[in-house]
Tab-separated table of C-alpha atoms and ligand atoms in Angstrom:
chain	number	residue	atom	x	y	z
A	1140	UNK	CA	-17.925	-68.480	158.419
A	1141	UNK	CA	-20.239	-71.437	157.831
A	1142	UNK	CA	-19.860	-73.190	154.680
A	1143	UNK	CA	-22.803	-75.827	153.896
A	1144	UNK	CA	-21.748	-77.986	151.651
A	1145	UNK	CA	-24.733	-80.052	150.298
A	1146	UNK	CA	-23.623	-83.543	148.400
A	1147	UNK	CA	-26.278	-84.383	145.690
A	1148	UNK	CA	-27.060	-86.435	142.283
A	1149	UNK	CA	-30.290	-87.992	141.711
A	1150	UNK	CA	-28.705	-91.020	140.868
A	1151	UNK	CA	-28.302	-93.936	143.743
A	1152	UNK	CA	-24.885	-95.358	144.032
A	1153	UNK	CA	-22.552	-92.617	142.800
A	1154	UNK	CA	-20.728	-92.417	145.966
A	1155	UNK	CA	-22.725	-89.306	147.554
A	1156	UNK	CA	-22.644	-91.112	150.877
A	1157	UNK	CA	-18.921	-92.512	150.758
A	1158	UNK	CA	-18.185	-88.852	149.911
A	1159	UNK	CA	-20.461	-86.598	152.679
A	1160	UNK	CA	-19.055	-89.253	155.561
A	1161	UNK	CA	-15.235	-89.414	154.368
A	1162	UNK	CA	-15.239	-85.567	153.988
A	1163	UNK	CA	-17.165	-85.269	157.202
A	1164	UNK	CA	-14.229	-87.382	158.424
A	1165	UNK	CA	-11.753	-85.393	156.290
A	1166	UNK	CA	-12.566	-81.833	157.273
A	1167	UNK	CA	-12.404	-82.927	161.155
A	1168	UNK	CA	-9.326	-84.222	160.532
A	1169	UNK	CA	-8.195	-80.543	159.290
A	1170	UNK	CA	-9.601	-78.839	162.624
A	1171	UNK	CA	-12.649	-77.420	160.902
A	1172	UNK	CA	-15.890	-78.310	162.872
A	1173	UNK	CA	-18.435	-80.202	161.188
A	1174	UNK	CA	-21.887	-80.903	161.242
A	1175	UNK	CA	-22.985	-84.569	158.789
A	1176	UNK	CA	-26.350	-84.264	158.090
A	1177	UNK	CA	-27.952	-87.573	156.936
A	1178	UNK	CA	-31.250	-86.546	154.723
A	1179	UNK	CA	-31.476	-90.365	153.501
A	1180	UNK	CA	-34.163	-92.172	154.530
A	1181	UNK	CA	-31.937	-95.188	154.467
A	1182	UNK	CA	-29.834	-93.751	156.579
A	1183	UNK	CA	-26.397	-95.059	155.642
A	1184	UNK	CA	-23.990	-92.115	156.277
A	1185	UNK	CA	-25.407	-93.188	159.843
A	1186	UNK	CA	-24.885	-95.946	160.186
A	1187	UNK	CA	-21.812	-96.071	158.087
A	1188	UNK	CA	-20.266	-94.234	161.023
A	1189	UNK	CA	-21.928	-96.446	163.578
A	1190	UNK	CA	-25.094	-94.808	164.546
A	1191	UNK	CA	-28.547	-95.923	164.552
A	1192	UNK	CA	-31.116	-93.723	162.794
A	1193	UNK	CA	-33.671	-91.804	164.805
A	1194	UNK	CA	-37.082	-93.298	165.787
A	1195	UNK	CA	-39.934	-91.351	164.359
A	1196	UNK	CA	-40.827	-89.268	167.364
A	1197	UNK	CA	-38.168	-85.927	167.288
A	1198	UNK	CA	-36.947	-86.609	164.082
A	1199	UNK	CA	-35.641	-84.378	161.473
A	1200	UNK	CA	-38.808	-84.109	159.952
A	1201	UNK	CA	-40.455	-83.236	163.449
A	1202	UNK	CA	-38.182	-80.781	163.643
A	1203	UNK	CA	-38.953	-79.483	159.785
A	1204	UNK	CA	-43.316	-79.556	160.569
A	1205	UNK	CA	-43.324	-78.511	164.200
A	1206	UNK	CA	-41.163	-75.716	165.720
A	1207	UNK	CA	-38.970	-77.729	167.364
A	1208	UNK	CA	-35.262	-76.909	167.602
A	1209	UNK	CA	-32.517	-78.610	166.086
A	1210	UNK	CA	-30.231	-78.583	168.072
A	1211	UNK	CA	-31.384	-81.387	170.029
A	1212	UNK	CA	-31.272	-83.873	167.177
A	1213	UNK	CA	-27.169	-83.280	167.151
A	1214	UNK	CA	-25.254	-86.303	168.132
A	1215	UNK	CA	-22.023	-84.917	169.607
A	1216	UNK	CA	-19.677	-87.227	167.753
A	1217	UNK	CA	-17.300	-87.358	169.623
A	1218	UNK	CA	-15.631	-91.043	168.260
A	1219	UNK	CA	-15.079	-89.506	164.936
A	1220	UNK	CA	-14.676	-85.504	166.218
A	1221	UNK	CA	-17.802	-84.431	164.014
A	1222	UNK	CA	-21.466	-83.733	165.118
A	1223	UNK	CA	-24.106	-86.248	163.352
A	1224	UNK	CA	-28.132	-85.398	162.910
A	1225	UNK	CA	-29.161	-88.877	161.822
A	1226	UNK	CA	-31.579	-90.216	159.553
A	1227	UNK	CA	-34.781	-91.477	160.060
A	1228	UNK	CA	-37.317	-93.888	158.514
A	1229	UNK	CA	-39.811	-90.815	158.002
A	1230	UNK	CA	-37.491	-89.433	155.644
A	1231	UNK	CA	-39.220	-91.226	153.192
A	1232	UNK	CA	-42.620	-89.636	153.493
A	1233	UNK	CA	-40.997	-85.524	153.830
A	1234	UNK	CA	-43.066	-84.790	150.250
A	1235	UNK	CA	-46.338	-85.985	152.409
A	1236	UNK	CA	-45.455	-84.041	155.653
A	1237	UNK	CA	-43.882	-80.839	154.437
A	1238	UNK	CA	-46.568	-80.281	151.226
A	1239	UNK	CA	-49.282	-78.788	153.445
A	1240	UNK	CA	-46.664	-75.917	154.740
A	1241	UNK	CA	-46.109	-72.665	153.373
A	1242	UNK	CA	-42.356	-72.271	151.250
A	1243	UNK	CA	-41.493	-75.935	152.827
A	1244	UNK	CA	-37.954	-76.566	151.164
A	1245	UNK	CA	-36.846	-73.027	152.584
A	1246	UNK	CA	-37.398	-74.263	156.184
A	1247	UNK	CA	-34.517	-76.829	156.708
A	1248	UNK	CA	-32.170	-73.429	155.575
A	1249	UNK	CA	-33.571	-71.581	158.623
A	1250	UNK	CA	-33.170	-74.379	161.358
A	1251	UNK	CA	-29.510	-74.859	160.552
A	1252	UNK	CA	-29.209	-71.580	160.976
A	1253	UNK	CA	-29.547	-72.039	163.943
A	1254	UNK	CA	-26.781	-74.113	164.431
A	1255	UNK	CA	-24.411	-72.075	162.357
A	1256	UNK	CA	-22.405	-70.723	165.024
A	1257	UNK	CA	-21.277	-74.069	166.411
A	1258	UNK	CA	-19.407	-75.376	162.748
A	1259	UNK	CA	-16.880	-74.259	159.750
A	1260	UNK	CA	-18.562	-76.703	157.830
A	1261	UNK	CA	-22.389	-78.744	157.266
A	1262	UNK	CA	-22.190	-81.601	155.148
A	1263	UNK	CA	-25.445	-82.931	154.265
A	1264	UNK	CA	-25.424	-86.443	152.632
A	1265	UNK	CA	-28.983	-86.059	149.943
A	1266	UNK	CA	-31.287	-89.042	149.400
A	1267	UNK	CA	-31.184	-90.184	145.378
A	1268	UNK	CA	-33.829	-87.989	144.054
A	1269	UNK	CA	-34.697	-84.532	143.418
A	1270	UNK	CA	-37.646	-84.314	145.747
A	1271	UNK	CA	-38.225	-82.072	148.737
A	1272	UNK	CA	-35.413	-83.075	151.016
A	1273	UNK	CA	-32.820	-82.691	148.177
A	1274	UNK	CA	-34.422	-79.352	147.414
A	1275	UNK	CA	-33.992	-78.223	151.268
A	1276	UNK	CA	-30.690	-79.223	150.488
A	1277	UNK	CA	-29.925	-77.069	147.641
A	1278	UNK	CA	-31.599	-74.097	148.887
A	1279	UNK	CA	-29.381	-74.330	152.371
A	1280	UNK	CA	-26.271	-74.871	150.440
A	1281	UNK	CA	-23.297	-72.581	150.265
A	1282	UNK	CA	-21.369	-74.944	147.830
A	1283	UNK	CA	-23.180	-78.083	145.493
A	1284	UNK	CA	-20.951	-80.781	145.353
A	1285	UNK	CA	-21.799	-83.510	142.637
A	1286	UNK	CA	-20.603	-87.088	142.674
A	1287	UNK	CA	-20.445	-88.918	139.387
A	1288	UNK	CA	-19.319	-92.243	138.391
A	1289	UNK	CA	-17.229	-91.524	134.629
A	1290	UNK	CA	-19.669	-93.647	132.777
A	1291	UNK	CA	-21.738	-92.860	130.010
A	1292	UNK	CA	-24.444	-92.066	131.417
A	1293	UNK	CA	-23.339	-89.909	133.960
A	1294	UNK	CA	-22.828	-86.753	131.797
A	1295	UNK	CA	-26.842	-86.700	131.058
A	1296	UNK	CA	-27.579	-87.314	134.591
A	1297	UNK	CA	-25.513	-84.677	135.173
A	1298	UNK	CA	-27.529	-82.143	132.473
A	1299	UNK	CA	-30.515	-83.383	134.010
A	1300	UNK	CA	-29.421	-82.155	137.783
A	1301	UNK	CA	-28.067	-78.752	135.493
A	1302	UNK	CA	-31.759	-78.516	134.274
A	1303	UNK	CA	-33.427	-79.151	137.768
A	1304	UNK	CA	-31.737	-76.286	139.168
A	1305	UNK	CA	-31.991	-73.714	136.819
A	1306	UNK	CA	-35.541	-74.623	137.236
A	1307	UNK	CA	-35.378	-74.836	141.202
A	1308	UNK	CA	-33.591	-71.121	140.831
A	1309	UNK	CA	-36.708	-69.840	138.691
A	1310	UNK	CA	-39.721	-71.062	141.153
A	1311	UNK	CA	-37.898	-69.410	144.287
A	1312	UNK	CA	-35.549	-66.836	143.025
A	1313	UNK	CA	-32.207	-68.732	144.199
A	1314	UNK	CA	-29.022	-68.569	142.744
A	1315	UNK	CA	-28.074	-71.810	143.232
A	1316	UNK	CA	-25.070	-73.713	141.306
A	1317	UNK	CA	-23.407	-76.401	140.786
A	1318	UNK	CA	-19.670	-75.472	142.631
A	1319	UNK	CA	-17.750	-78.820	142.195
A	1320	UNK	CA	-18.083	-82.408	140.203
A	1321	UNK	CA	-16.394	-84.891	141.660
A	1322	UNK	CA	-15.230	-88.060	139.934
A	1323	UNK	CA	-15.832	-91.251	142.220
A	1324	UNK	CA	-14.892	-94.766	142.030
A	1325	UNK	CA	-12.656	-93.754	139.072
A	1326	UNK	CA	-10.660	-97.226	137.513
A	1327	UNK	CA	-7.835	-95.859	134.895
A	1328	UNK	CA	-7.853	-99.094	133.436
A	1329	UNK	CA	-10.888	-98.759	132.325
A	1330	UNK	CA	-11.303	-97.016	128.762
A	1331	UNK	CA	-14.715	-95.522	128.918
A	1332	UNK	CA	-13.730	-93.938	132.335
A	1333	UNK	CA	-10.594	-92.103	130.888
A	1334	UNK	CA	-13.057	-90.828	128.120
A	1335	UNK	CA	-15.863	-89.593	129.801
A	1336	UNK	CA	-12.959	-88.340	132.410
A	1337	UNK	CA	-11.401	-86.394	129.271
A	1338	UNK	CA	-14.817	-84.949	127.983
A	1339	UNK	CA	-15.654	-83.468	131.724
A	1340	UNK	CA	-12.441	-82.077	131.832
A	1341	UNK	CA	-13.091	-80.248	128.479
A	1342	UNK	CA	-16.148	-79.270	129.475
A	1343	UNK	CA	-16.478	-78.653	133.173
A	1344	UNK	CA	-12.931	-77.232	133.720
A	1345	UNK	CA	-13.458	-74.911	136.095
A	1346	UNK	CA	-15.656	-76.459	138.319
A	1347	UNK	CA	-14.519	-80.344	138.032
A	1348	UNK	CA	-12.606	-81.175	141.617
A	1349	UNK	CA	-8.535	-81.908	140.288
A	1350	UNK	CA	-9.182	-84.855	142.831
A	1351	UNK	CA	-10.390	-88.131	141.305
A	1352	UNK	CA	-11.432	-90.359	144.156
A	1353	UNK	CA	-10.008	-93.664	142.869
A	1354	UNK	CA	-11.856	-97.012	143.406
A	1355	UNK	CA	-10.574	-98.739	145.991
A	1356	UNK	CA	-12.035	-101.494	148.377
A	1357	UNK	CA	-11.529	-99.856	151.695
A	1358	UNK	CA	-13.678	-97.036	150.951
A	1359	UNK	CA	-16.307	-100.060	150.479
A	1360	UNK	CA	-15.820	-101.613	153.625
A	1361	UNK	CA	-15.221	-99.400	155.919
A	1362	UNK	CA	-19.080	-98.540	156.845
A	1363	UNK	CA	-19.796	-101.996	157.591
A	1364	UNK	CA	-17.434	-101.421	160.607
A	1365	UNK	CA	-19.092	-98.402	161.294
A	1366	UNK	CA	-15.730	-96.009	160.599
A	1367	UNK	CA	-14.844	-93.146	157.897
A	1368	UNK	CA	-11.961	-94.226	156.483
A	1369	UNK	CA	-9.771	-92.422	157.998
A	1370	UNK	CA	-10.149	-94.610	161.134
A	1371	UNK	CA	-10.575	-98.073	159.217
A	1372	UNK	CA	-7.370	-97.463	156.623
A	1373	UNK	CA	-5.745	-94.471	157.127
A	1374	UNK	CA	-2.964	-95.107	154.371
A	1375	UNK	CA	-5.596	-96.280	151.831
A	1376	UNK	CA	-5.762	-94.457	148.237
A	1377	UNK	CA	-9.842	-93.689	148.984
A	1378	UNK	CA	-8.670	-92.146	152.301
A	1379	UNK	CA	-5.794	-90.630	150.767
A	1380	UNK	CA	-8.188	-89.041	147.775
A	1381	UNK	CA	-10.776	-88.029	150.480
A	1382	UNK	CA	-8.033	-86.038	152.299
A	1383	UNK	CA	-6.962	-84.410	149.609
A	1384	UNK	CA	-10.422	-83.634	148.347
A	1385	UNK	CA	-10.941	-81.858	152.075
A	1386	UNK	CA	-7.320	-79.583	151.261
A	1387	UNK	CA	-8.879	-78.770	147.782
A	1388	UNK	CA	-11.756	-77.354	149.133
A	1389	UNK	CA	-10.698	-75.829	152.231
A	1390	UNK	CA	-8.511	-73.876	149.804
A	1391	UNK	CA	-11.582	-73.171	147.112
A	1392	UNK	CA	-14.381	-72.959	149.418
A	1393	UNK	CA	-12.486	-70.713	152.118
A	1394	UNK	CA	-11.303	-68.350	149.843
A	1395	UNK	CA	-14.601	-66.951	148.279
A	1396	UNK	CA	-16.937	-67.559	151.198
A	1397	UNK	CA	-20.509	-65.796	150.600
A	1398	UNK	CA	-22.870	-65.239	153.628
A	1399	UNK	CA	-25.881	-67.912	153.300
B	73	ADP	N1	-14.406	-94.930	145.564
B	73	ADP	C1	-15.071	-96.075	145.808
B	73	ADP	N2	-14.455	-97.269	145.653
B	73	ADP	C2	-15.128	-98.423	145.883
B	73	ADP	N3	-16.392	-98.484	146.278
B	73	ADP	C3	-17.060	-97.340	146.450
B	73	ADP	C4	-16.438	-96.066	146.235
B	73	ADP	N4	-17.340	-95.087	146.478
B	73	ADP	C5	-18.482	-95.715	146.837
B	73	ADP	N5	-18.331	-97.053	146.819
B	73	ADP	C6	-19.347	-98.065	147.111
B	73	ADP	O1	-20.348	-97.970	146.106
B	73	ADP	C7	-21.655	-98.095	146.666
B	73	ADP	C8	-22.459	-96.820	146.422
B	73	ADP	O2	-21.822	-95.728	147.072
B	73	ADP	P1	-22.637	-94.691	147.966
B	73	ADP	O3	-21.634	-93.737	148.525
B	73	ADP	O4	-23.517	-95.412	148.930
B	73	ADP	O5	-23.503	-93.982	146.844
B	73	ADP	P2	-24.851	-93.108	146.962
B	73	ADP	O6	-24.885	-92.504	148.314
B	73	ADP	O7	-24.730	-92.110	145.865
B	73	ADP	O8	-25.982	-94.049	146.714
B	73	ADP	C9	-21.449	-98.376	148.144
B	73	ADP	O9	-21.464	-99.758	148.344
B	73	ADP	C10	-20.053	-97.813	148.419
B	73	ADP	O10	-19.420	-98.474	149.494
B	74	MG	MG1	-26.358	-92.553	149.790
């Protein structure tokens, strides 16, 4: 059965993007069949595996306004053995396009749908900020995945994404939650990290991933050459952590699977 696993903090640079490609990657790599899909205007989960991103015409958001299929926006990845939907500039103006429709951030649920035969897993890779898109996102999603940096901030960033969906859940009658927090680019050297690490720990238990993705310099370079990874540095720690972050949630996830 499907699982859509939607990768989301309204913060920029927390490592949503390092995370939705590598576990694209990850996933693959454990036979499942998966399905990236790039909601970022800026497009770097697609190019970060060496795609372009879509010209305006039959774009995602096309897709979303008209009632086009969407299957034809899948890029049979064949490189990287995962499927790709790509971003595209228009991204950027999705609150403009989709604000004259009727229930708009319930319609990008319904077009994966129909793709939902073809995968074990959709990965979608959310722009940094609760708008539209993101919501789409949420309200498609099987399992939320959050990304944090340990830093100070990150535990009211995280309260504020807490708040947004409770309120998301009230206005359409959703149950969404938040299923896993992830702790990225994670330095033990660092004191404030170990801390805020601790205090998540404490408080998050249950639903904090036991897999710390680590900081590590591969997991930085490897979009510029266009590669998860896996492909760039397959014995790296990031790759490593990603891998194992794949086997924890193939064993969560699997396990407790509700219909979407
Ligand atoms: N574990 C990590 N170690 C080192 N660099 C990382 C790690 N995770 C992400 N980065 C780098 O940090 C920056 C932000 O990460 P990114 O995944 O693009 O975040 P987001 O999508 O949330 O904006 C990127 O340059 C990325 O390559
Ligand atoms: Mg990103």
């Amino acid at each position: 059965m499907l699982i859509t696993l939607v990768v989301a903090n309204q913060k920029g640079g927390v490592g949503k993007t390092t995370t939705a490609l590598n576990l694209a990657a990850s996933l693959s790599a454990a036979s499942r069949k998966v399905l990236l899909v790039d909601l970022d205007s800026q497009g770097n989960s697609t190019t970060g595996i060496g795609k372009e991103k879509r010209k305006e015409n039959n774009s995602l958001i096309d897709v979303l306004v008209k009632n086009d299929g969407l299957l034809n926006l899948v890029i049979e990845e064949t490189r990287y053995k995962f499927d790709l939907i790509p971003a595209s500039s228009d991204l950027i103006s999705a609150e403009i396009e989709l604000s004259s429709l009727k229930n708009p951030t319930a319609i990008l649920r319904s077009k994966l749908l129909q793709v939902a035969s073809k995968y074990d897993y959709i990965v979608i890779d959310c722009p940094p900020s609760l708008g539209m898109l993101s919501v789409s996102a949420l309200r498609a999603a099987s399992k939320v995945l959050i990304p944090l940096q340990c830093e100070y901030y990150s535990l009211e960033g995280l309260a504020a994404m807490n708040k947004t969906i409770k309120e998301i859940n009230e206005a359409t009658g959703e149950s969404i939650e938040i299923d896993g927090i992830l702790r990225t680019m994670y330095d033990s050297r660092i004191r404030l990290s170990r801390e805020v690490s601790k205090e998540l720990e404490e408080h998050f238990s249950e639903k904090l991933c036991d897999t710390v993705i680590p900081r590590n310099v591969k997991l930085a370079e490897a979009p510029s050459f266009g590669m998860p990874a896996l492909y760039y540095e397959p014995e790296a720690k990031g790759t490593l952590a990603y891998l194992a972050l794949a086997g924890e949630i193939i064993n969560k996830f699997e396990n407790n699977q509700v219909a979407i």
